[in-house]
Amino acid sequence: MTKRRRLIAGNWKMNNTIPEGVVLAQEISNHFERDYADHLDVAVCPPFVDLKPVITVFEFDRTDIAVGAQNVHWEPKGAYTGEISVGMLKDIRCEYCIVGHSERRELFGETNEEVNLKAKALISGGIKPIVCVGESLSMRDSGAYLDYITAQVRAAFAGIDAPAAASCVVAYEPIWAIGTGRTATPEQAEEACAAIRVQLSELYDQATAESMRILYGGSMNEGNADLLLAMPNIDGGLIGGASLNAKSFIKIIEMAL
Ligand code: PGA
């Protein structure tokens, strides 16, 4: 079995102006010990306008923290007012891009088909998609949540072959745990992440599924990260609220070492 390198990714959502984002990036950079990067991958996903300034902070400091976007459009260019292309992200050295976050699905009507188009465009452009899946509270209560999550995975990866899938990250984020302070228990998170891995092994093969990173997201913080990260199928975290505080974010990174 391949030993997967953990990934701790901060999702800043729609927070931090450029000056605020630069200050946060600088604080994270200052507390980031060089040898952390020997053990795991770290990324932050700021709003579009903050991407370049945040990348500049990490590059200037030679801090091994990657930067990701929170959304992208699948077309390479053209009359798509308000959208950002994969090429634009690649040009400023974005390494990751979140796709299919539940807030985009719920508030902006992003569909499984769009998530799939975005993932494919990112892979072609050499950016690693962080594909988010996760169920609502009513779906969990219905008992059919694993079927729902695995269907989201199948839809997101439709037409993507094994070598391309291997560059992707999946994030399991139960909607009822996002920004609510109500974390999934380690057992609940593990059950879903394990089911996602089984689905990936059915879509591809065991080796590909074992090599792919599956993150947990939803009120992960310095108080619960260690137990979540101890689960065999949880390879890191997608962290919202707690990633807006440099000390909390660094503590979670240290728990993942
Ligand atoms: P949260 O957000 O950590 O604030 O719950 C996680 C996410 O939505 O990615």
Short mmCIF file of C-alpha atoms and ligand atoms in Angstrom, two decimals:
data_model
loop_
_atom_site.label_atom_id
_atom_site.label_comp_id
_atom_site.label_asym_id
_atom_site.label_seq_id
_atom_site.Cartn_x
_atom_site.Cartn_y
_atom_site.Cartn_z
CA MET A 1 0.00 0.00 0.00
CA THR A 2 1.31 3.41 -0.93
CA LYS A 3 1.90 5.74 1.96
CA ARG A 4 -0.13 8.80 1.07
CA ARG A 5 1.32 12.23 1.74
CA ARG A 6 -1.13 14.21 3.81
CA LEU A 7 -2.56 17.49 2.57
CA ILE A 8 -3.76 20.28 4.83
CA ALA A 9 -5.60 22.88 2.76
CA GLY A 10 -7.11 26.11 4.02
CA ASN A 11 -10.25 27.37 2.33
CA TRP A 12 -10.44 31.09 3.05
CA LYS A 13 -13.80 31.39 1.26
CA MET A 14 -14.84 35.04 0.71
CA ASN A 15 -12.62 36.41 3.47
CA ASN A 16 -9.59 38.74 3.49
CA THR A 17 -8.90 41.78 1.37
CA ILE A 18 -5.44 41.83 -0.25
CA PRO A 19 -3.78 43.55 2.77
CA GLU A 20 -5.50 41.14 5.17
CA GLY A 21 -4.60 38.15 3.03
CA VAL A 22 -0.96 39.21 2.84
CA VAL A 23 -0.82 39.59 6.64
CA LEU A 24 -2.35 36.13 7.16
CA ALA A 25 -0.04 34.53 4.59
CA GLN A 26 2.95 36.23 6.23
CA GLU A 27 1.91 34.96 9.68
CA ILE A 28 1.49 31.43 8.36
CA SER A 29 4.83 31.67 6.58
CA ASN A 30 6.58 32.94 9.73
CA HIS A 31 5.34 30.00 11.79
CA PHE A 32 5.89 27.37 9.10
CA GLU A 33 8.98 25.32 9.94
CA ARG A 34 10.97 24.34 6.85
CA ASP A 35 10.93 20.64 7.67
CA TYR A 36 7.11 20.46 7.72
CA ALA A 37 7.28 20.20 3.96
CA ASP A 38 9.37 17.03 4.26
CA HIS A 39 6.34 15.31 5.73
CA LEU A 40 3.20 16.76 4.20
CA ASP A 41 1.70 19.16 1.66
CA VAL A 42 0.11 22.41 2.73
CA ALA A 43 -2.02 24.74 0.62
CA VAL A 44 -4.16 27.81 1.13
CA CYS A 45 -7.05 28.75 -1.14
CA PRO A 46 -7.68 32.52 -0.96
CA PRO A 47 -10.17 34.55 -3.00
CA PHE A 48 -9.08 35.25 -6.61
CA VAL A 49 -7.75 38.76 -6.01
CA ASP A 50 -5.55 37.53 -3.14
CA LEU A 51 -3.98 34.67 -5.09
CA LYS A 52 -1.04 36.51 -6.62
CA PRO A 53 -0.14 38.54 -3.50
CA VAL A 54 -0.29 35.39 -1.33
CA ILE A 55 1.84 33.43 -3.80
CA THR A 56 4.32 36.30 -3.78
CA VAL A 57 4.62 36.13 0.03
CA PHE A 58 5.34 32.39 0.00
CA GLU A 59 7.75 32.66 -2.95
CA PHE A 60 9.63 35.56 -1.38
CA ASP A 61 9.99 33.62 1.88
CA ARG A 62 10.70 30.36 0.04
CA THR A 63 7.97 28.80 2.14
CA ASP A 64 6.80 25.47 0.76
CA ILE A 65 3.08 26.23 0.86
CA ALA A 66 1.05 25.84 -2.31
CA VAL A 67 -1.78 28.10 -3.33
CA GLY A 68 -5.11 27.06 -4.75
CA ALA A 69 -8.19 28.78 -6.15
CA GLN A 70 -11.73 28.17 -4.96
CA ASN A 71 -13.37 27.96 -8.37
CA VAL A 72 -12.61 28.03 -12.09
CA HIS A 73 -14.37 28.00 -15.45
CA TRP A 74 -13.80 25.10 -17.81
CA GLU A 75 -13.56 27.10 -21.04
CA PRO A 76 -10.07 28.33 -21.93
CA LYS A 77 -11.13 31.89 -22.80
CA GLY A 78 -13.91 33.98 -24.24
CA ALA A 79 -17.12 35.78 -23.44
CA TYR A 80 -17.72 34.45 -19.91
CA THR A 81 -18.09 37.62 -17.88
CA GLY A 82 -16.95 37.19 -14.31
CA GLU A 83 -15.15 33.90 -14.86
CA ILE A 84 -11.51 32.84 -14.47
CA SER A 85 -9.80 30.22 -16.65
CA VAL A 86 -7.43 27.39 -15.82
CA GLY A 87 -4.72 29.13 -17.87
CA MET A 88 -5.03 32.27 -15.76
CA LEU A 89 -4.60 30.23 -12.58
CA LYS A 90 -1.69 28.29 -14.02
CA ASP A 91 0.01 31.51 -15.10
CA ILE A 92 0.21 32.73 -11.50
CA ARG A 93 1.37 29.28 -10.29
CA CYS A 94 -1.77 27.99 -8.63
CA GLU A 95 -1.27 24.32 -7.85
CA TYR A 96 -4.76 23.38 -6.68
CA CYS A 97 -8.35 24.41 -7.27
CA ILE A 98 -11.39 23.49 -5.21
CA VAL A 99 -14.32 22.32 -7.31
CA GLY A 100 -17.85 21.44 -6.31
CA HIS A 101 -17.73 22.96 -2.86
CA SER A 102 -21.18 22.56 -1.29
CA GLU A 103 -21.54 26.34 -1.06
CA ARG A 104 -21.10 26.57 -4.83
CA ARG A 105 -23.48 23.69 -5.38
CA GLU A 106 -26.14 25.04 -2.99
CA LEU A 107 -25.84 28.82 -3.41
CA PHE A 108 -24.73 29.03 -7.04
CA GLY A 109 -26.40 25.99 -8.53
CA GLU A 110 -23.20 24.22 -9.55
CA THR A 111 -24.12 20.82 -10.98
CA ASN A 112 -22.30 17.49 -11.04
CA GLU A 113 -21.77 18.00 -14.78
CA GLU A 114 -20.09 21.36 -14.20
CA VAL A 115 -17.91 19.88 -11.47
CA ASN A 116 -16.83 17.23 -13.96
CA LEU A 117 -16.07 19.81 -16.70
CA LYS A 118 -14.05 21.89 -14.24
CA ALA A 119 -12.09 18.88 -12.98
CA LYS A 120 -11.26 17.83 -16.55
CA ALA A 121 -10.16 21.35 -17.52
CA LEU A 122 -7.96 21.61 -14.45
CA ILE A 123 -6.31 18.24 -15.09
CA SER A 124 -5.58 19.23 -18.71
CA GLY A 125 -4.04 22.46 -17.48
CA GLY A 126 -1.86 20.77 -14.86
CA ILE A 127 -3.73 22.00 -11.76
CA LYS A 128 -4.84 19.51 -9.13
CA PRO A 129 -8.59 19.58 -8.49
CA ILE A 130 -9.84 19.24 -4.93
CA VAL A 131 -13.22 17.69 -5.68
CA CYS A 132 -15.72 18.26 -2.87
CA VAL A 133 -18.58 15.90 -2.11
CA GLY A 134 -20.88 15.61 0.86
CA GLU A 135 -24.45 15.18 1.95
CA SER A 136 -27.02 17.44 3.59
CA LEU A 137 -28.47 16.69 7.00
CA SER A 138 -31.73 15.45 5.50
CA MET A 139 -29.79 13.13 3.19
CA ARG A 140 -27.85 11.78 6.17
CA ASP A 141 -31.05 11.26 8.12
CA SER A 142 -32.58 9.41 5.18
CA GLY A 143 -29.83 6.81 5.52
CA ALA A 144 -28.93 6.96 1.81
CA TYR A 145 -25.92 9.26 2.28
CA LEU A 146 -23.22 6.84 1.14
CA ASP A 147 -25.05 6.21 -2.13
CA TYR A 148 -25.41 9.96 -2.58
CA ILE A 149 -21.72 10.68 -1.93
CA THR A 150 -20.47 7.88 -4.17
CA ALA A 151 -22.80 9.05 -6.95
CA GLN A 152 -21.22 12.52 -6.64
CA VAL A 153 -17.79 10.90 -6.97
CA ARG A 154 -18.82 8.92 -10.07
CA ALA A 155 -20.24 12.05 -11.68
CA ALA A 156 -17.19 14.18 -10.88
CA PHE A 157 -14.79 11.60 -12.32
CA ALA A 158 -16.79 10.64 -15.41
CA GLY A 159 -14.49 10.37 -18.42
CA ILE A 160 -11.33 10.92 -16.33
CA ASP A 161 -8.82 8.09 -16.67
CA ALA A 162 -6.77 6.56 -13.87
CA PRO A 163 -3.50 8.47 -14.36
CA ALA A 164 -5.44 11.76 -14.42
CA ALA A 165 -7.55 10.80 -11.41
CA ALA A 166 -4.39 10.08 -9.48
CA SER A 167 -3.56 13.80 -9.54
CA CYS A 168 -6.90 14.67 -7.93
CA VAL A 169 -7.83 15.12 -4.31
CA VAL A 170 -11.30 14.34 -2.98
CA ALA A 171 -12.70 16.23 0.01
CA TYR A 172 -15.57 14.74 1.98
CA GLU A 173 -17.45 17.65 3.50
CA PRO A 174 -20.81 16.86 5.11
CA ILE A 175 -22.88 20.01 4.64
CA TRP A 176 -24.26 19.76 8.18
CA ALA A 177 -20.72 20.07 9.54
CA ILE A 178 -19.56 23.07 7.49
CA GLY A 179 -19.23 26.27 9.50
CA THR A 180 -21.63 24.88 12.10
CA GLY A 181 -19.13 23.86 14.75
CA ARG A 182 -20.73 20.42 14.49
CA THR A 183 -17.92 18.15 13.29
CA ALA A 184 -18.56 14.66 11.98
CA THR A 185 -17.24 12.12 14.47
CA PRO A 186 -14.02 10.44 13.34
CA GLU A 187 -16.05 7.27 12.74
CA GLN A 188 -18.65 9.07 10.61
CA ALA A 189 -15.92 10.80 8.58
CA GLU A 190 -13.97 7.56 8.18
CA GLU A 191 -17.05 5.65 7.02
CA ALA A 192 -17.64 8.16 4.21
CA CYS A 193 -13.97 8.47 3.23
CA ALA A 194 -13.61 4.68 3.13
CA ALA A 195 -16.72 4.44 0.93
CA ILE A 196 -15.23 7.07 -1.41
CA ARG A 197 -12.03 5.03 -1.68
CA VAL A 198 -13.97 1.86 -2.46
CA GLN A 199 -15.85 3.79 -5.16
CA LEU A 200 -12.54 5.03 -6.61
CA SER A 201 -11.15 1.50 -6.65
CA GLU A 202 -14.26 0.36 -8.55
CA LEU A 203 -13.93 3.23 -11.03
CA TYR A 204 -10.20 2.71 -11.46
CA ASP A 205 -8.14 0.11 -9.62
CA GLN A 206 -6.90 -0.56 -6.12
CA ALA A 207 -3.50 1.06 -6.65
CA THR A 208 -5.00 4.29 -8.00
CA ALA A 209 -7.55 4.46 -5.19
CA GLU A 210 -4.87 3.82 -2.59
CA SER A 211 -2.70 6.59 -4.02
CA MET A 212 -5.42 9.28 -3.99
CA ARG A 213 -5.82 11.64 -1.10
CA ILE A 214 -9.20 11.96 0.57
CA LEU A 215 -9.62 14.90 2.94
CA TYR A 216 -12.21 15.58 5.58
CA GLY A 217 -13.72 19.06 5.87
CA GLY A 218 -16.34 20.53 8.16
CA SER A 219 -15.50 22.37 11.37
CA MET A 220 -12.07 20.76 11.56
CA ASN A 221 -10.00 22.59 14.13
CA GLU A 222 -7.09 22.18 16.52
CA GLY A 223 -9.41 20.46 19.02
CA ASN A 224 -10.56 17.64 16.75
CA ALA A 225 -7.99 17.34 13.94
CA ASP A 226 -5.80 14.73 15.62
CA LEU A 227 -8.62 12.19 16.02
CA LEU A 228 -9.91 12.78 12.50
CA LEU A 229 -6.41 12.49 11.02
CA ALA A 230 -5.83 9.24 12.91
CA MET A 231 -8.42 7.53 10.71
CA PRO A 232 -6.89 5.31 8.01
CA ASN A 233 -8.81 6.79 5.07
CA ILE A 234 -8.55 10.46 6.07
CA ASP A 235 -5.46 11.92 4.42
CA GLY A 236 -5.78 15.51 5.54
CA GLY A 237 -8.22 18.34 5.92
CA LEU A 238 -9.97 21.08 4.02
CA ILE A 239 -10.24 23.72 6.67
CA GLY A 240 -12.46 26.77 6.51
CA GLY A 241 -12.89 28.86 9.68
CA ALA A 242 -9.80 27.58 11.47
CA SER A 243 -7.58 28.38 8.46
CA LEU A 244 -8.26 32.10 8.92
CA ASN A 245 -6.17 32.09 12.08
CA ALA A 246 -2.47 31.44 11.47
CA LYS A 247 -1.86 29.83 14.87
CA SER A 248 -4.82 27.45 14.55
CA PHE A 249 -3.87 26.54 10.99
CA ILE A 250 -0.27 25.85 12.00
CA LYS A 251 -1.42 23.71 14.96
CA ILE A 252 -3.51 21.58 12.60
CA ILE A 253 -0.51 21.24 10.27
CA GLU A 254 1.60 20.11 13.23
CA MET A 255 -1.03 17.50 14.15
CA ALA A 256 -0.80 16.13 10.62
CA LEU A 257 3.01 15.76 10.62
P1 PGA B 1 -15.33 24.98 8.00
O1 PGA B 1 -15.37 24.95 6.41
O2 PGA B 1 -14.02 24.39 8.42
O3 PGA B 1 -15.47 26.42 8.37
O4 PGA B 1 -16.50 24.15 8.48
C1 PGA B 1 -14.85 23.88 5.67
C2 PGA B 1 -15.13 24.08 4.20
O5 PGA B 1 -16.24 24.50 3.87
O6 PGA B 1 -14.26 23.81 3.35
#
